[in-house]
């Protein structure tokens, strides 16, 4: 049995069912489970140290999100994120990220602003060193701070989910060519607009940032999966 035992995570903010759901979803989005793979309740329950019940409940929630399909009397099969899903996510995000940046400009705290700046300057260092893992982690953190700073739990929830859905392709993008550097320069421009209290500019830059990211994905042929 895996060392990953969900029952021991007593401080986790999710219920047992929620923790099972998030772990399976993470495994799908990170590529552990491929498209059309069968997900077996008993095997996943044993791996996570839980009964079949929370796994079955997680499957139903994953089906609602479109990440798996449940075939009666056969089993649960991975659908995953398609190329069209990625395109839709980036186009939707481009609008929502713009709104997020505008609201963040109005609501960001001093501490969040300082961490946003630190994240950008740390990423600059790692870009120069070619540290792709650190670049991806700091990219994540930049967006997380923005989502928290917009001070809207509804918008934060939507954007965090979309961000997670394209985690694998974002990581590939940031590791290729000059995108890591260009992305962080765009982050810096957004950060400076927020610092200057220019919400309209921050919004336009955040929208453009998402569109640039999607254009790079298409140029690199990363939609061909």
PDB file of C-alpha atoms in Angstrom:
ATOM      1  CA  UNK A   1       0.000   0.000   0.000  1.00  0.00           C
ATOM      2  CA  UNK A   2       1.195   3.538  -0.765  1.00  0.00           C
ATOM      3  CA  UNK A   3       2.652   5.717   1.987  1.00  0.00           C
ATOM      4  CA  UNK A   4       0.092   8.324   0.909  1.00  0.00           C
ATOM      5  CA  UNK A   5      -2.663   7.679   3.452  1.00  0.00           C
ATOM      6  CA  UNK A   6      -5.467  10.193   3.352  1.00  0.00           C
ATOM      7  CA  UNK A   7      -6.818   9.189   6.767  1.00  0.00           C
ATOM      8  CA  UNK A   8      -3.738  10.658   8.390  1.00  0.00           C
ATOM      9  CA  UNK A   9      -4.267  14.103   6.871  1.00  0.00           C
ATOM     10  CA  UNK A  10      -6.393  15.353   9.756  1.00  0.00           C
ATOM     11  CA  UNK A  11      -5.492  18.976   9.125  1.00  0.00           C
ATOM     12  CA  UNK A  12      -6.598  18.891   5.485  1.00  0.00           C
ATOM     13  CA  UNK A  13      -9.313  21.460   4.776  1.00  0.00           C
ATOM     14  CA  UNK A  14     -11.300  18.970   2.707  1.00  0.00           C
ATOM     15  CA  UNK A  15     -13.569  16.150   3.815  1.00  0.00           C
ATOM     16  CA  UNK A  16     -12.368  12.598   3.209  1.00  0.00           C
ATOM     17  CA  UNK A  17     -14.431  12.452   0.024  1.00  0.00           C
ATOM     18  CA  UNK A  18     -13.031  15.828  -1.031  1.00  0.00           C
ATOM     19  CA  UNK A  19      -9.449  14.750  -0.425  1.00  0.00           C
ATOM     20  CA  UNK A  20      -9.964  11.575  -2.449  1.00  0.00           C
ATOM     21  CA  UNK A  21     -11.525  13.614  -5.264  1.00  0.00           C
ATOM     22  CA  UNK A  22      -8.682  16.136  -5.339  1.00  0.00           C
ATOM     23  CA  UNK A  23      -6.010  13.422  -5.303  1.00  0.00           C
ATOM     24  CA  UNK A  24      -7.564  11.499  -8.205  1.00  0.00           C
ATOM     25  CA  UNK A  25      -8.154  14.716 -10.149  1.00  0.00           C
ATOM     26  CA  UNK A  26      -4.539  15.754  -9.597  1.00  0.00           C
ATOM     27  CA  UNK A  27      -3.360  12.350 -10.848  1.00  0.00           C
ATOM     28  CA  UNK A  28      -5.485  12.692 -13.994  1.00  0.00           C
ATOM     29  CA  UNK A  29      -4.335  16.238 -14.716  1.00  0.00           C
ATOM     30  CA  UNK A  30      -0.669  15.421 -14.047  1.00  0.00           C
ATOM     31  CA  UNK A  31      -0.773  12.519 -16.467  1.00  0.00           C
ATOM     32  CA  UNK A  32      -0.560   9.594 -14.067  1.00  0.00           C
ATOM     33  CA  UNK A  33      -3.778   8.287 -15.612  1.00  0.00           C
ATOM     34  CA  UNK A  34      -4.045   8.567 -19.393  1.00  0.00           C
ATOM     35  CA  UNK A  35      -7.093   8.989 -21.607  1.00  0.00           C
ATOM     36  CA  UNK A  36      -9.247   5.835 -21.688  1.00  0.00           C
ATOM     37  CA  UNK A  37      -7.465   4.295 -18.671  1.00  0.00           C
ATOM     38  CA  UNK A  38      -9.858   2.410 -16.423  1.00  0.00           C
ATOM     39  CA  UNK A  39     -10.025   3.646 -12.834  1.00  0.00           C
ATOM     40  CA  UNK A  40     -10.653   0.774 -10.404  1.00  0.00           C
ATOM     41  CA  UNK A  41     -12.366   1.601  -7.117  1.00  0.00           C
ATOM     42  CA  UNK A  42     -10.685  -1.175  -5.132  1.00  0.00           C
ATOM     43  CA  UNK A  43      -7.156  -0.401  -6.367  1.00  0.00           C
ATOM     44  CA  UNK A  44      -7.462   3.357  -5.762  1.00  0.00           C
ATOM     45  CA  UNK A  45      -9.054   2.779  -2.363  1.00  0.00           C
ATOM     46  CA  UNK A  46      -6.164   0.531  -1.357  1.00  0.00           C
ATOM     47  CA  UNK A  47      -3.588   3.015  -2.647  1.00  0.00           C
ATOM     48  CA  UNK A  48      -5.145   5.885  -0.695  1.00  0.00           C
ATOM     49  CA  UNK A  49      -6.006   3.884   2.403  1.00  0.00           C
ATOM     50  CA  UNK A  50      -9.764   4.417   2.172  1.00  0.00           C
ATOM     51  CA  UNK A  51     -12.865   2.321   1.513  1.00  0.00           C
ATOM     52  CA  UNK A  52     -14.591   2.165  -1.850  1.00  0.00           C
ATOM     53  CA  UNK A  53     -17.340   4.580  -0.793  1.00  0.00           C
ATOM     54  CA  UNK A  54     -15.388   7.888  -0.943  1.00  0.00           C
ATOM     55  CA  UNK A  55     -13.736   6.684  -4.172  1.00  0.00           C
ATOM     56  CA  UNK A  56     -17.145   6.002  -5.722  1.00  0.00           C
ATOM     57  CA  UNK A  57     -18.366   9.445  -4.599  1.00  0.00           C
ATOM     58  CA  UNK A  58     -15.237  11.055  -6.046  1.00  0.00           C
ATOM     59  CA  UNK A  59     -15.882   9.283  -9.354  1.00  0.00           C
ATOM     60  CA  UNK A  60     -19.354  10.841  -9.551  1.00  0.00           C
ATOM     61  CA  UNK A  61     -17.900  14.305  -8.974  1.00  0.00           C
ATOM     62  CA  UNK A  62     -15.140  13.715 -11.546  1.00  0.00           C
ATOM     63  CA  UNK A  63     -17.778  12.686 -14.066  1.00  0.00           C
ATOM     64  CA  UNK A  64     -19.633  15.965 -13.456  1.00  0.00           C
ATOM     65  CA  UNK A  65     -16.384  17.817 -14.221  1.00  0.00           C
ATOM     66  CA  UNK A  66     -16.019  15.844 -17.444  1.00  0.00           C
ATOM     67  CA  UNK A  67     -12.721  14.243 -16.423  1.00  0.00           C
ATOM     68  CA  UNK A  68     -14.039  10.664 -16.443  1.00  0.00           C
ATOM     69  CA  UNK A  69     -16.986   8.784 -17.898  1.00  0.00           C
ATOM     70  CA  UNK A  70     -18.807   6.062 -15.983  1.00  0.00           C
ATOM     71  CA  UNK A  71     -20.116   3.225 -18.132  1.00  0.00           C
ATOM     72  CA  UNK A  72     -22.855   1.256 -16.331  1.00  0.00           C
ATOM     73  CA  UNK A  73     -21.858  -2.335 -15.538  1.00  0.00           C
ATOM     74  CA  UNK A  74     -18.378  -1.745 -16.958  1.00  0.00           C
ATOM     75  CA  UNK A  75     -16.429   0.854 -15.001  1.00  0.00           C
ATOM     76  CA  UNK A  76     -14.961   4.368 -14.908  1.00  0.00           C
ATOM     77  CA  UNK A  77     -12.696   5.572 -17.695  1.00  0.00           C
ATOM     78  CA  UNK A  78     -10.501   8.662 -17.952  1.00  0.00           C
ATOM     79  CA  UNK A  79     -11.620  11.369 -20.375  1.00  0.00           C
ATOM     80  CA  UNK A  80      -9.114  13.964 -19.248  1.00  0.00           C
ATOM     81  CA  UNK A  81      -8.537  17.371 -20.846  1.00  0.00           C
ATOM     82  CA  UNK A  82      -8.782  17.531 -24.636  1.00  0.00           C
ATOM     83  CA  UNK A  83      -7.138  20.008 -27.013  1.00  0.00           C
ATOM     84  CA  UNK A  84     -10.440  21.841 -27.369  1.00  0.00           C
ATOM     85  CA  UNK A  85     -10.757  21.987 -23.574  1.00  0.00           C
ATOM     86  CA  UNK A  86      -7.333  23.637 -23.357  1.00  0.00           C
ATOM     87  CA  UNK A  87      -8.314  26.211 -25.970  1.00  0.00           C
ATOM     88  CA  UNK A  88     -11.595  26.949 -24.202  1.00  0.00           C
ATOM     89  CA  UNK A  89      -9.874  27.225 -20.821  1.00  0.00           C
ATOM     90  CA  UNK A  90      -7.322  29.769 -22.059  1.00  0.00           C
ATOM     91  CA  UNK A  91      -9.912  31.894 -23.839  1.00  0.00           C
ATOM     92  CA  UNK A  92     -12.186  31.906 -20.788  1.00  0.00           C
ATOM     93  CA  UNK A  93      -9.236  32.544 -18.477  1.00  0.00           C
ATOM     94  CA  UNK A  94      -8.114  35.496 -20.581  1.00  0.00           C
ATOM     95  CA  UNK A  95     -11.304  37.309 -19.612  1.00  0.00           C
ATOM     96  CA  UNK A  96     -11.425  36.160 -15.998  1.00  0.00           C
ATOM     97  CA  UNK A  97      -7.735  36.915 -15.384  1.00  0.00           C
ATOM     98  CA  UNK A  98      -8.348  40.449 -16.632  1.00  0.00           C
ATOM     99  CA  UNK A  99     -11.179  40.893 -14.130  1.00  0.00           C
ATOM    100  CA  UNK A 100      -9.040  39.341 -11.404  1.00  0.00           C
ATOM    101  CA  UNK A 101      -6.173  41.774 -12.061  1.00  0.00           C
ATOM    102  CA  UNK A 102      -8.553  44.739 -11.988  1.00  0.00           C
ATOM    103  CA  UNK A 103     -10.061  43.690  -8.660  1.00  0.00           C
ATOM    104  CA  UNK A 104      -6.633  42.821  -7.256  1.00  0.00           C
ATOM    105  CA  UNK A 105      -5.496  46.366  -8.026  1.00  0.00           C
ATOM    106  CA  UNK A 106      -8.292  47.678  -5.825  1.00  0.00           C
ATOM    107  CA  UNK A 107      -8.027  45.104  -3.030  1.00  0.00           C
ATOM    108  CA  UNK A 108      -4.471  43.806  -2.744  1.00  0.00           C
ATOM    109  CA  UNK A 109      -2.878  44.018   0.714  1.00  0.00           C
ATOM    110  CA  UNK A 110       0.594  45.339   1.439  1.00  0.00           C
ATOM    111  CA  UNK A 111       1.784  41.817   2.292  1.00  0.00           C
ATOM    112  CA  UNK A 112       0.363  40.360  -0.926  1.00  0.00           C
ATOM    113  CA  UNK A 113       1.986  43.127  -2.964  1.00  0.00           C
ATOM    114  CA  UNK A 114       5.346  42.413  -1.388  1.00  0.00           C
ATOM    115  CA  UNK A 115       5.028  38.681  -2.068  1.00  0.00           C
ATOM    116  CA  UNK A 116       3.973  39.345  -5.657  1.00  0.00           C
ATOM    117  CA  UNK A 117       7.126  41.419  -6.211  1.00  0.00           C
ATOM    118  CA  UNK A 118       9.299  38.802  -4.522  1.00  0.00           C
ATOM    119  CA  UNK A 119       7.838  36.090  -6.734  1.00  0.00           C
ATOM    120  CA  UNK A 120       8.626  38.043  -9.905  1.00  0.00           C
ATOM    121  CA  UNK A 121      12.221  38.796  -8.886  1.00  0.00           C
ATOM    122  CA  UNK A 122      12.870  35.230  -7.722  1.00  0.00           C
ATOM    123  CA  UNK A 123      11.557  33.956 -11.046  1.00  0.00           C
ATOM    124  CA  UNK A 124      13.949  36.294 -12.881  1.00  0.00           C
ATOM    125  CA  UNK A 125      16.856  34.621 -11.076  1.00  0.00           C
ATOM    126  CA  UNK A 126      15.663  31.105 -11.898  1.00  0.00           C
ATOM    127  CA  UNK A 127      14.996  32.037 -15.541  1.00  0.00           C
ATOM    128  CA  UNK A 128      18.633  33.112 -15.835  1.00  0.00           C
ATOM    129  CA  UNK A 129      19.734  29.796 -14.315  1.00  0.00           C
ATOM    130  CA  UNK A 130      17.346  27.716 -16.430  1.00  0.00           C
ATOM    131  CA  UNK A 131      15.682  26.159 -13.374  1.00  0.00           C
ATOM    132  CA  UNK A 132      12.434  24.967 -14.978  1.00  0.00           C
ATOM    133  CA  UNK A 133      10.909  23.403 -11.847  1.00  0.00           C
ATOM    134  CA  UNK A 134      11.348  26.612  -9.867  1.00  0.00           C
ATOM    135  CA  UNK A 135      10.033  28.715 -12.754  1.00  0.00           C
ATOM    136  CA  UNK A 136       6.853  26.614 -12.906  1.00  0.00           C
ATOM    137  CA  UNK A 137       6.405  26.753  -9.123  1.00  0.00           C
ATOM    138  CA  UNK A 138       6.826  30.545  -9.062  1.00  0.00           C
ATOM    139  CA  UNK A 139       4.454  30.908 -12.015  1.00  0.00           C
ATOM    140  CA  UNK A 140       1.888  29.019  -9.950  1.00  0.00           C
ATOM    141  CA  UNK A 141       2.490  31.204  -6.927  1.00  0.00           C
ATOM    142  CA  UNK A 142       2.199  34.454  -8.905  1.00  0.00           C
ATOM    143  CA  UNK A 143      -1.262  33.475 -10.103  1.00  0.00           C
ATOM    144  CA  UNK A 144      -2.306  32.166  -6.677  1.00  0.00           C
ATOM    145  CA  UNK A 145      -1.438  35.523  -5.093  1.00  0.00           C
ATOM    146  CA  UNK A 146      -3.439  37.306  -7.779  1.00  0.00           C
ATOM    147  CA  UNK A 147      -6.447  35.057  -7.161  1.00  0.00           C
ATOM    148  CA  UNK A 148      -6.236  35.638  -3.407  1.00  0.00           C
ATOM    149  CA  UNK A 149      -5.756  39.386  -3.870  1.00  0.00           C
ATOM    150  CA  UNK A 150      -8.918  39.793  -5.970  1.00  0.00           C
ATOM    151  CA  UNK A 151     -10.821  39.010  -2.732  1.00  0.00           C
ATOM    152  CA  UNK A 152     -13.622  37.077  -4.429  1.00  0.00           C
ATOM    153  CA  UNK A 153     -14.020  33.469  -3.370  1.00  0.00           C
ATOM    154  CA  UNK A 154     -16.126  32.739  -6.461  1.00  0.00           C
ATOM    155  CA  UNK A 155     -13.587  34.096  -8.934  1.00  0.00           C
ATOM    156  CA  UNK A 156     -10.691  32.581  -6.977  1.00  0.00           C
ATOM    157  CA  UNK A 157     -12.325  29.134  -7.076  1.00  0.00           C
ATOM    158  CA  UNK A 158     -12.954  29.297 -10.832  1.00  0.00           C
ATOM    159  CA  UNK A 159      -9.464  30.472 -11.674  1.00  0.00           C
ATOM    160  CA  UNK A 160      -7.707  27.980  -9.411  1.00  0.00           C
ATOM    161  CA  UNK A 161      -9.602  25.136 -11.056  1.00  0.00           C
ATOM    162  CA  UNK A 162      -8.804  26.351 -14.576  1.00  0.00           C
ATOM    163  CA  UNK A 163      -5.163  26.853 -13.587  1.00  0.00           C
ATOM    164  CA  UNK A 164      -4.977  23.283 -12.295  1.00  0.00           C
ATOM    165  CA  UNK A 165      -6.678  21.817 -15.381  1.00  0.00           C
ATOM    166  CA  UNK A 166      -3.834  22.966 -17.636  1.00  0.00           C
ATOM    167  CA  UNK A 167      -0.986  22.351 -15.175  1.00  0.00           C
ATOM    168  CA  UNK A 168       0.805  19.783 -17.311  1.00  0.00           C
ATOM    169  CA  UNK A 169       0.741  21.830 -20.513  1.00  0.00           C
ATOM    170  CA  UNK A 170       1.760  25.016 -18.641  1.00  0.00           C
ATOM    171  CA  UNK A 171       4.783  23.209 -17.230  1.00  0.00           C
ATOM    172  CA  UNK A 172       5.778  22.041 -20.715  1.00  0.00           C
ATOM    173  CA  UNK A 173       5.350  25.546 -22.097  1.00  0.00           C
ATOM    174  CA  UNK A 174       7.484  27.218 -19.445  1.00  0.00           C
ATOM    175  CA  UNK A 175      10.265  24.667 -19.987  1.00  0.00           C
ATOM    176  CA  UNK A 176      10.511  25.368 -23.714  1.00  0.00           C
ATOM    177  CA  UNK A 177      12.518  28.128 -25.342  1.00  0.00           C
ATOM    178  CA  UNK A 178      12.084  31.691 -24.197  1.00  0.00           C
ATOM    179  CA  UNK A 179       8.528  31.415 -22.880  1.00  0.00           C
ATOM    180  CA  UNK A 180       9.606  31.214 -19.240  1.00  0.00           C
ATOM    181  CA  UNK A 181      11.412  34.542 -19.543  1.00  0.00           C
ATOM    182  CA  UNK A 182       8.643  36.194 -21.586  1.00  0.00           C
ATOM    183  CA  UNK A 183       5.977  34.974 -19.168  1.00  0.00           C
ATOM    184  CA  UNK A 184       7.785  36.429 -16.182  1.00  0.00           C
ATOM    185  CA  UNK A 185       8.276  39.757 -17.969  1.00  0.00           C
ATOM    186  CA  UNK A 186       4.518  39.824 -18.506  1.00  0.00           C
ATOM    187  CA  UNK A 187       4.028  39.061 -14.814  1.00  0.00           C
ATOM    188  CA  UNK A 188       6.327  41.974 -13.984  1.00  0.00           C
ATOM    189  CA  UNK A 189       4.278  44.343 -16.155  1.00  0.00           C
ATOM    190  CA  UNK A 190       1.050  43.215 -14.472  1.00  0.00           C
ATOM    191  CA  UNK A 191       2.659  43.613 -11.040  1.00  0.00           C
ATOM    192  CA  UNK A 192       3.884  47.135 -11.855  1.00  0.00           C
ATOM    193  CA  UNK A 193       0.423  48.153 -13.128  1.00  0.00           C
ATOM    194  CA  UNK A 194      -1.149  46.904  -9.893  1.00  0.00           C
ATOM    195  CA  UNK A 195       1.499  48.725  -7.858  1.00  0.00           C
ATOM    196  CA  UNK A 196       0.698  51.906  -9.796  1.00  0.00           C
ATOM    197  CA  UNK A 197      -3.032  51.406  -9.005  1.00  0.00           C
ATOM    198  CA  UNK A 198      -3.875  51.245 -12.719  1.00  0.00           C
ATOM    199  CA  UNK A 199      -6.602  48.616 -12.773  1.00  0.00           C
ATOM    200  CA  UNK A 200      -7.514  49.050 -16.436  1.00  0.00           C
ATOM    201  CA  UNK A 201      -3.911  48.525 -17.548  1.00  0.00           C
ATOM    202  CA  UNK A 202      -3.475  45.563 -15.215  1.00  0.00           C
ATOM    203  CA  UNK A 203      -6.643  44.029 -16.669  1.00  0.00           C
ATOM    204  CA  UNK A 204      -5.489  44.456 -20.280  1.00  0.00           C
ATOM    205  CA  UNK A 205      -2.053  43.050 -19.484  1.00  0.00           C
ATOM    206  CA  UNK A 206      -3.483  40.026 -17.664  1.00  0.00           C
ATOM    207  CA  UNK A 207      -5.817  39.258 -20.564  1.00  0.00           C
ATOM    208  CA  UNK A 208      -2.961  39.589 -23.051  1.00  0.00           C
ATOM    209  CA  UNK A 209      -0.768  37.366 -20.860  1.00  0.00           C
ATOM    210  CA  UNK A 210      -3.255  34.494 -21.196  1.00  0.00           C
ATOM    211  CA  UNK A 211      -3.638  34.987 -24.948  1.00  0.00           C
ATOM    212  CA  UNK A 212       0.146  35.046 -25.364  1.00  0.00           C
ATOM    213  CA  UNK A 213       0.425  31.819 -23.374  1.00  0.00           C
ATOM    214  CA  UNK A 214      -2.134  30.138 -25.617  1.00  0.00           C
ATOM    215  CA  UNK A 215      -0.456  31.383 -28.805  1.00  0.00           C
ATOM    216  CA  UNK A 216       2.819  29.916 -27.557  1.00  0.00           C
ATOM    217  CA  UNK A 217       1.119  26.561 -26.902  1.00  0.00           C
ATOM    218  CA  UNK A 218      -0.177  26.503 -30.485  1.00  0.00           C
ATOM    219  CA  UNK A 219       3.181  27.551 -31.958  1.00  0.00           C
ATOM    220  CA  UNK A 220       5.007  24.790 -30.063  1.00  0.00           C
ATOM    221  CA  UNK A 221       2.501  22.182 -31.212  1.00  0.00           C
ATOM    222  CA  UNK A 222       1.547  21.308 -27.643  1.00  0.00           C
ATOM    223  CA  UNK A 223      -2.139  21.008 -28.525  1.00  0.00           C
ATOM    224  CA  UNK A 224      -1.455  17.860 -30.508  1.00  0.00           C
ATOM    225  CA  UNK A 225      -2.357  15.299 -27.836  1.00  0.00           C
TER     226      UNK A 225
END
